[in-house]
XYZ file of C-alpha atoms in Angstrom:
586
model
C 0.059 -0.381 -0.279
C 1.448 3.187 -1.116
C 1.739 6.383 1.988
C -0.158 9.608 2.058
C 2.513 12.709 0.882
C 2.593 13.536 5.228
C 3.215 10.283 5.061
C 6.569 10.280 3.798
C 6.647 13.871 5.390
C 6.616 12.235 8.690
C 9.183 9.413 7.755
C 11.635 12.037 6.036
C 12.094 14.587 9.165
C 12.748 11.765 11.414
C 15.433 9.964 8.922
C 17.162 13.178 8.818
C 16.589 13.756 13.358
C 18.601 10.431 13.279
C 21.130 11.447 11.072
C 21.311 14.496 13.301
C 21.767 12.483 16.351
C 23.838 9.987 14.668
C 26.612 13.301 13.699
C 26.491 15.139 17.248
C 27.039 12.083 19.778
C 29.988 11.396 17.321
C 30.992 14.892 17.087
C 30.910 14.445 21.060
C 32.610 11.191 20.649
C 35.167 12.997 18.539
C 35.508 15.608 21.350
C 35.599 13.609 23.969
C 38.415 11.547 22.362
C 40.730 15.103 21.994
C 40.302 16.806 25.239
C 41.029 12.883 27.040
C 44.065 12.937 24.548
C 45.015 16.667 26.082
C 44.390 16.573 29.402
C 45.219 12.705 30.457
C 48.078 11.376 27.464
C 49.851 14.910 27.198
C 49.958 16.435 31.022
C 51.586 13.630 31.909
C 55.050 14.474 31.601
C 53.825 18.046 32.494
C 51.383 17.888 36.229
C 53.870 17.374 38.109
C 55.867 20.205 36.931
C 52.965 22.525 36.447
C 50.150 21.670 38.516
C 51.541 19.894 41.671
C 54.151 22.800 41.974
C 51.610 25.504 40.813
C 49.766 23.671 44.413
C 53.510 23.119 46.533
C 54.423 26.853 46.104
C 50.879 28.863 46.358
C 50.634 26.750 50.232
C 53.510 27.615 52.222
C 50.680 26.504 55.359
C 52.649 23.185 56.339
C 48.520 21.493 57.109
C 48.667 21.135 53.004
C 51.967 19.373 52.899
C 51.639 17.235 55.556
C 48.364 15.550 53.090
C 51.291 12.797 51.823
C 50.455 10.097 52.534
C 53.360 7.236 54.555
C 52.604 3.936 53.699
C 54.221 2.057 56.126
C 54.382 -1.308 54.204
C 56.116 -0.088 51.373
C 59.821 -1.429 50.784
C 61.407 -0.063 47.062
C 62.008 -2.631 44.952
C 64.714 -4.129 43.945
C 65.955 -2.511 41.274
C 65.677 0.824 43.070
C 69.124 0.706 44.256
C 68.202 -1.606 47.458
C 71.274 -3.496 47.192
C 74.073 -1.244 46.238
C 75.420 0.593 49.680
C 75.616 4.358 48.867
C 78.836 6.606 47.552
C 80.675 8.469 50.190
C 80.060 11.731 48.126
C 77.105 14.277 50.235
C 77.077 17.519 46.958
C 74.415 16.974 44.231
C 75.641 14.870 41.343
C 74.198 15.878 38.076
C 71.183 15.206 36.809
C 70.347 12.788 33.874
C 68.240 13.850 31.091
C 65.397 11.688 30.078
C 64.479 10.882 25.983
C 60.971 11.885 25.313
C 60.433 8.490 24.537
C 60.982 7.176 27.446
C 58.780 6.031 29.797
C 57.658 8.378 32.832
C 57.570 7.042 35.991
C 54.512 7.981 38.331
C 55.646 9.950 41.357
C 52.071 8.783 43.866
C 54.696 5.551 44.346
C 57.129 6.726 46.809
C 55.694 8.056 49.823
C 59.081 10.528 50.275
C 57.705 12.441 47.249
C 55.836 15.141 49.325
C 59.273 15.358 51.492
C 60.960 16.186 47.371
C 58.457 18.903 46.597
C 58.930 21.152 49.341
C 62.017 22.602 47.885
C 59.936 23.943 44.986
C 58.265 26.394 47.530
C 60.556 29.036 46.773
C 59.029 31.326 49.610
C 59.718 28.051 52.099
C 62.962 28.453 53.801
C 62.849 25.353 55.186
C 62.215 24.209 51.743
C 64.028 20.817 50.822
C 65.643 20.501 54.707
C 63.805 19.778 57.132
C 65.160 17.593 59.374
C 62.899 14.683 61.532
C 64.114 13.444 65.108
C 62.976 9.761 66.080
C 62.076 10.373 70.256
C 63.733 7.729 71.176
C 63.373 6.384 74.681
C 66.089 7.847 77.537
C 67.765 4.955 77.719
C 69.090 5.605 74.319
C 70.595 8.634 75.302
C 69.582 11.430 78.323
C 70.074 7.490 80.664
C 73.686 7.185 79.938
C 74.321 10.795 80.951
C 72.833 10.469 84.428
C 75.084 7.510 83.833
C 78.516 9.813 83.462
C 80.974 8.519 86.114
C 81.088 4.886 83.369
C 81.695 5.964 80.321
C 85.293 6.465 80.142
C 87.302 3.117 82.390
C 89.638 6.184 82.992
C 88.457 9.446 82.579
C 85.559 10.841 84.925
C 83.277 12.470 81.618
C 80.557 14.462 83.998
C 82.716 17.409 84.283
C 83.084 16.813 80.225
C 79.200 16.503 79.780
C 78.392 19.930 80.407
C 77.363 23.436 79.085
C 75.450 20.609 76.661
C 79.021 18.095 76.288
C 81.261 21.344 75.104
C 82.593 21.055 79.120
C 84.050 22.997 81.652
C 85.206 26.887 80.377
C 89.192 26.972 79.769
C 89.876 29.998 82.035
C 92.347 32.253 79.585
C 95.135 32.853 82.327
C 97.704 33.402 79.656
C 96.445 35.553 76.759
C 96.379 31.605 74.331
C 92.289 31.853 74.048
C 89.371 34.635 73.228
C 87.629 35.861 76.743
C 84.273 34.324 76.042
C 83.664 30.719 73.958
C 86.556 28.280 75.068
C 85.829 24.840 76.819
C 87.533 21.548 77.476
C 85.637 19.622 75.328
C 86.562 16.159 75.404
C 87.594 14.603 72.031
C 85.289 11.783 72.016
C 82.174 14.430 72.994
C 80.539 14.881 69.639
C 77.534 12.195 70.072
C 75.939 14.706 72.827
C 77.770 18.180 70.990
C 75.618 17.109 67.678
C 72.133 16.496 69.115
C 72.165 19.405 71.212
C 73.246 21.495 68.141
C 70.278 19.247 66.520
C 68.031 21.069 68.404
C 68.642 24.670 68.014
C 68.094 23.359 64.002
C 66.316 26.191 62.496
C 64.541 23.737 59.677
C 62.995 20.366 62.865
C 59.634 19.085 61.524
C 57.341 16.050 63.787
C 55.863 15.549 60.766
C 58.022 12.785 58.842
C 56.478 13.249 56.048
C 58.998 16.317 55.189
C 61.835 15.257 56.269
C 65.126 15.780 53.746
C 66.230 13.088 56.689
C 65.304 11.720 59.753
C 68.240 11.898 62.895
C 68.952 9.090 65.120
C 70.231 11.229 68.700
C 71.901 7.576 69.368
C 74.676 8.241 71.920
C 76.986 5.433 70.477
C 80.308 6.452 70.862
C 79.052 6.712 74.768
C 77.591 3.548 74.844
C 81.122 1.551 73.085
C 82.000 3.513 75.497
C 80.640 1.956 78.575
C 81.125 -2.176 77.276
C 84.834 -2.513 75.760
C 86.592 -3.592 78.396
C 86.053 -6.649 80.273
C 82.244 -6.956 79.107
C 81.258 -9.529 76.969
C 79.878 -9.741 73.083
C 76.511 -9.779 74.673
C 76.801 -6.983 76.116
C 78.952 -4.726 73.377
C 75.563 -5.377 71.102
C 72.523 -5.045 73.866
C 72.382 -1.431 73.054
C 72.891 -1.262 68.994
C 71.081 -4.351 68.908
C 67.477 -2.911 71.089
C 67.988 0.257 68.683
C 67.731 -1.110 65.522
C 64.528 -3.086 66.823
C 63.206 0.079 67.436
C 63.842 1.867 64.834
C 62.186 -1.290 62.272
C 59.462 -0.832 64.014
C 58.718 3.231 62.952
C 56.807 3.554 60.285
C 59.640 6.108 59.502
C 62.132 3.677 58.712
C 59.682 1.782 56.207
C 59.678 4.259 53.466
C 63.329 3.905 52.768
C 64.158 0.674 54.966
C 66.594 3.040 56.416
C 68.144 4.939 53.948
C 67.580 8.838 55.285
C 68.015 8.164 58.531
C 71.832 9.034 60.053
C 73.246 8.984 63.279
C 76.103 10.281 65.272
C 79.410 8.437 66.950
C 82.227 10.632 68.132
C 84.467 7.666 68.376
C 85.958 5.897 64.917
C 84.847 3.407 62.601
C 87.185 0.136 64.546
C 84.555 0.570 67.522
C 81.790 -0.267 65.415
C 83.393 -3.213 63.199
C 84.214 -6.616 64.897
C 83.846 -8.734 62.663
C 83.612 -12.149 64.608
C 81.736 -13.257 67.830
C 84.857 -13.970 69.374
C 85.069 -12.585 72.869
C 88.691 -11.208 72.409
C 87.850 -8.913 69.553
C 87.323 -5.353 69.733
C 84.432 -2.849 69.865
C 80.730 -3.529 68.847
C 78.982 -4.940 65.482
C 76.815 -1.789 65.299
C 77.930 -0.558 61.294
C 78.118 -4.619 60.860
C 73.990 -5.321 61.456
C 71.898 -5.195 58.610
C 69.004 -2.402 58.895
C 72.800 0.142 60.457
C 74.509 -0.620 57.398
C 70.798 1.067 55.201
C 72.054 4.247 57.180
C 74.769 6.908 57.278
C 76.632 7.232 60.571
C 79.000 10.385 61.053
C 82.285 9.611 62.914
C 85.561 10.958 63.343
C 87.572 9.287 62.045
C 85.544 6.017 58.528
C 86.722 3.209 56.967
C 88.087 3.709 53.837
C 86.028 0.443 52.623
C 83.131 1.412 53.870
C 80.351 3.409 52.247
C 77.579 3.863 55.553
C 80.292 5.605 57.705
C 81.217 9.192 57.191
C 84.004 11.130 58.826
C 83.432 14.614 60.459
C 86.176 16.759 62.069
C 87.053 16.689 65.714
C 85.811 19.217 68.332
C 88.836 21.840 69.216
C 88.501 24.031 72.323
C 86.315 26.499 70.237
C 82.596 26.954 70.452
C 81.674 30.321 69.413
C 78.344 31.439 70.336
C 77.658 34.378 67.712
C 79.351 35.259 64.439
C 81.341 37.946 65.630
C 83.413 35.233 68.315
C 84.788 33.768 64.974
C 85.642 36.467 62.630
C 87.131 38.637 65.662
C 89.532 34.844 65.663
C 90.492 34.965 62.421
C 91.911 38.258 62.268
C 93.806 37.524 65.492
C 95.088 34.956 63.348
C 95.621 36.327 60.415
C 98.348 39.236 62.792
C 100.434 36.646 65.043
C 104.106 36.498 64.687
C 105.372 32.773 63.873
C 108.562 32.607 64.801
C 109.038 28.506 64.381
C 108.132 26.750 60.674
C 107.322 24.374 62.438
C 106.415 21.860 64.969
C 104.965 18.774 66.434
C 103.394 18.153 69.717
C 103.075 14.137 70.690
C 104.547 10.957 71.316
C 106.409 8.154 69.952
C 104.691 5.021 69.285
C 108.024 2.345 69.978
C 105.644 -0.092 69.399
C 104.229 0.697 66.048
C 107.731 -0.110 63.330
C 104.774 2.051 61.600
C 104.953 5.080 62.620
C 107.111 7.687 61.758
C 106.393 9.850 65.128
C 110.196 8.332 66.090
C 111.498 9.841 62.975
C 110.194 13.100 63.286
C 110.703 14.143 66.787
C 114.786 13.150 65.361
C 113.855 16.071 62.533
C 112.511 18.689 65.671
C 115.266 17.822 68.115
C 117.345 18.782 65.188
C 116.119 21.770 63.793
C 116.645 25.308 64.649
C 113.397 25.821 63.709
C 110.931 23.695 65.150
C 109.136 23.325 68.163
C 108.350 20.280 69.934
C 106.337 19.640 72.713
C 106.741 15.924 73.692
C 104.069 13.601 74.986
C 104.208 10.874 77.711
C 103.609 9.745 81.632
C 102.868 11.622 83.533
C 102.572 15.826 84.432
C 102.237 16.729 80.447
C 102.440 19.586 78.971
C 100.636 18.127 76.096
C 97.516 17.723 78.026
C 97.257 21.954 77.809
C 95.180 23.111 75.958
C 96.775 26.793 76.331
C 100.456 25.215 76.019
C 98.948 23.068 72.767
C 97.892 26.128 71.280
C 99.915 28.834 72.207
C 102.706 26.113 69.896
C 100.538 26.265 67.281
C 99.672 29.474 67.298
C 103.576 30.583 66.654
C 104.203 28.296 64.419
C 103.547 28.439 60.344
C 103.545 24.411 60.257
C 102.119 21.905 62.571
C 103.609 18.415 61.493
C 100.219 15.539 61.725
C 101.451 11.839 61.469
C 99.021 9.446 62.020
C 97.264 8.851 65.122
C 97.273 5.187 66.950
C 95.001 4.943 63.706
C 94.728 7.091 61.317
C 93.502 10.609 62.322
C 94.237 12.835 65.376
C 92.236 16.122 67.391
C 95.700 17.825 66.650
C 95.118 18.520 63.641
C 91.468 20.486 63.916
C 93.228 22.547 67.022
C 96.008 23.781 64.304
C 93.910 24.581 61.733
C 91.940 26.322 64.576
C 95.298 28.863 65.746
C 95.871 29.084 61.492
C 98.739 26.843 61.577
C 98.946 24.892 57.549
C 98.338 20.895 58.289
C 101.294 18.326 57.650
C 100.275 15.109 56.759
C 102.334 12.323 55.314
C 99.091 9.536 55.367
C 95.964 10.707 52.921
C 93.798 9.263 55.215
C 94.641 11.668 58.277
C 92.606 14.009 56.536
C 91.930 14.317 52.612
C 89.865 10.857 52.452
C 88.187 11.586 55.698
C 86.972 15.306 56.062
C 85.188 15.194 52.116
C 82.680 16.825 53.429
C 84.062 20.392 55.784
C 87.534 20.023 53.860
C 88.575 21.341 50.195
C 89.203 18.544 47.467
C 92.283 20.530 46.614
C 94.425 19.147 49.771
C 97.299 21.824 48.114
C 95.722 24.831 48.853
C 96.178 24.614 52.665
C 98.226 21.597 53.717
C 101.815 20.127 52.751
C 101.692 16.249 51.547
C 104.676 14.138 52.962
C 104.823 10.789 51.835
C 105.348 8.099 55.215
C 107.889 5.935 52.759
C 109.887 9.637 52.531
C 110.434 9.852 55.640
C 110.774 6.065 56.680
C 113.370 6.280 54.313
C 115.143 9.031 55.293
C 115.715 11.059 52.227
C 113.508 13.898 53.066
C 114.166 16.580 55.099
C 110.959 18.165 56.565
C 113.533 21.429 56.897
C 114.273 21.597 53.922
C 110.575 21.179 52.692
C 108.996 23.560 53.987
C 111.891 26.046 53.647
C 111.237 25.727 50.539
C 107.588 27.102 49.944
C 108.107 30.553 48.880
C 106.486 33.336 51.820
C 104.267 34.312 49.747
C 102.007 31.131 48.849
C 102.866 30.351 52.683
C 100.754 33.130 53.604
C 98.451 32.125 50.655
C 98.109 28.811 52.480
C 97.757 30.106 56.191
C 94.640 32.507 54.736
C 93.726 29.331 53.301
C 93.277 27.702 57.291
C 91.487 30.560 58.208
C 88.780 30.613 56.179
C 88.148 26.672 56.532
C 87.698 27.708 61.149
C 84.089 28.477 60.478
C 83.338 25.628 59.187
C 85.651 23.111 61.616
C 83.854 24.312 64.782
C 80.893 22.963 66.576
C 79.202 26.575 67.806
C 77.767 26.514 71.103
C 74.966 24.289 70.754
C 72.711 26.960 73.911
C 72.873 29.558 70.671
C 72.299 30.134 66.617
C 75.713 31.396 65.214
C 74.301 34.875 62.563
C 75.714 33.533 58.601
C 78.191 31.524 59.253
C 77.932 27.883 58.562
C 79.530 24.818 61.280
C 80.728 21.957 61.363
C 77.191 20.661 62.201
C 75.438 23.124 59.328
C 78.019 21.807 56.621
C 77.360 17.786 57.692
C 73.324 18.342 57.820
C 73.411 19.562 54.426
C 75.424 17.128 53.223
C 73.623 14.366 54.513
C 70.346 15.569 53.321
C 72.115 15.822 49.888
C 72.682 12.672 49.999
C 69.511 11.381 50.798
C 67.800 13.788 48.569
C 69.969 12.494 45.428
C 69.204 8.961 46.591
C 65.669 9.494 46.429
C 65.934 11.214 42.266
C 67.656 7.762 41.479
C 64.351 5.789 42.972
C 62.132 7.775 41.365
C 63.907 7.522 38.019
C 64.868 4.389 38.089
C 69.128 4.233 38.190
C 71.710 2.591 39.543
C 75.089 2.250 40.122
C 75.512 -1.287 39.304
C 79.739 -0.679 39.441
C 79.835 0.624 43.079
C 82.674 -1.265 44.649
C 82.656 -0.633 48.102
C 86.125 -1.653 48.992
C 86.930 1.397 46.983
C 84.639 3.837 48.754
C 87.579 6.327 49.748
C 87.558 6.999 45.878
C 84.849 8.555 45.519
C 83.878 10.889 46.681
C 87.687 12.488 45.810
C 86.428 11.585 42.153
C 85.857 15.295 39.860
C 82.310 16.892 39.631
C 80.714 15.039 36.678
C 82.280 12.277 37.028
C 81.425 8.724 37.986
C 83.648 6.331 37.602
C 87.466 4.596 40.193
C 89.751 3.450 38.219
C 93.527 3.000 40.201
C 94.748 6.232 42.549
C 98.225 7.248 43.178
C 96.967 6.553 47.037
C 96.489 3.080 46.312
C 99.817 2.186 48.078
C 98.485 3.729 51.102
C 94.735 1.813 51.170
C 95.774 -1.918 49.724
C 93.115 -4.184 51.346
C 94.122 -5.910 53.851
C 94.822 -9.242 53.838
C 92.159 -10.978 55.293
C 90.766 -9.980 52.826
C 87.910 -8.154 54.415
C 87.959 -4.619 53.867
C 86.731 -4.155 57.422
C 87.685 -4.506 60.542
C 91.421 -6.494 60.849
C 93.942 -7.426 63.608
C 96.178 -3.273 62.852
C 92.319 -1.289 62.546
C 91.601 -3.448 65.451
C 94.820 -2.585 67.339
C 94.649 0.609 66.527
C 91.177 0.968 68.469
C 92.962 -0.029 71.493
C 96.222 1.778 70.872
C 93.540 5.170 70.877
C 92.323 4.117 74.433
C 95.388 2.724 76.180
C 96.663 6.250 74.916
C 93.474 7.797 76.441
C 94.505 5.665 79.553
C 98.292 7.721 79.767
C 96.794 11.339 79.405
C 94.657 10.571 82.222
C 97.896 8.657 84.438
């Protein structure tokens, strides 16, 4: 049957409406795809640099920043440098550029992203510098101070823990010191000095998700000092095992499995590197505990063959409370008349055939331009801070051979006096204090290899006399300019503009953790890292990452036991250090 004309008109209109609806749907679907591609796919590479950056830069208040969740169960995947120990480098490494074809990694999987983003907030002076401090049970720190008489077998440490760890004030009877800021500081008191300085740190946070690093205020040096003589290994290890157990139960630990944690011990590393379970072996095993290997431990002497400890300066007698104290002291050191070409304060080591101290003392005695302070049993001017500093202040060069181990406090006392140090082993300073001393050691010191002295083919007086006076002046000025970063300021105050040894160390730790976090996000690994060569990495020029043969290799040949850790010589050095402390108190 044929349709009427009016029915045909209705059908045509209906078909036309269907086509219009179809075209509208297709158009809407096309625009949906276009918008989805623009905002989801193309914005994937830019969302962190635009939206997130705007969000964090526009809101300074910490409530916004603290919303980043911390995953208690988070564990880095194996590819994220979980097995490779950290390099002994505390300063930023070059950025690795990503090609356009690389698949971008999302940051939302990493609970430390919020901490990294705080650095983008340019209006926040603490951005990227926040430190979270664990609230440890008092048995790990303050209780030790209450039992201060037990901290040393031969020294009553109670007086040395006063004044926030600085010890009793020094009287300036002979006019050697400044009128204020000088204390009889024990060389092993860094534990408490550093912790008290941390209490004054301007960028502390109670929100661990914002923290650039996490500080563990455990008095590791004081702990081991109590039990080194006459105690079994169970007693020596107890506090370290207790600490690790406590930390690993904390949610802050799970963020990076402790790789963002650091602690301080005011002793040499060998006191914490017992290899065996033999009762006769030295020290405890803190630095060999798996969890402790993830943390960074700051010690006054580090191991050249391990990557989890870092050298920081011994404390000197000077602890300025304000910038002016430092400036006045520096000006005074510039103006001094120095009548001695070189000097040495120390005792021979007849029981150590490798020691060159005997030869140094002999050369000094024969020279008309050398000042000698012989240190031995009984009363000695070597135990008088005034006598030591007076000698250093009157000398152009100060001899700094190895102590009972690689390092000695005297090196920092001499530089504080504006005296140019003369080192005989690179492990005494150059590979130890890479955060605090220039890589170019010739700017501030003289290096004479030990073998040159042992073979008696180098005259120290002749060698030092060959340095032009103008060069000596330049080197001395470099030493004097280093003074602020080599001293620990009074923990009860704060320097206005200067950075002290504490500030330098904290910033170095922050840089180290920040670089590690960036590596984790970018998936960068360091498969060629050789922990046995740890000492070499911090000496590399900027931009280089591979190590090879080095002129100082003979000084750091691997111990015969093949461990690269605690060995007979290093363990013996630690024992000798304690024996020397006993001698000083005799």
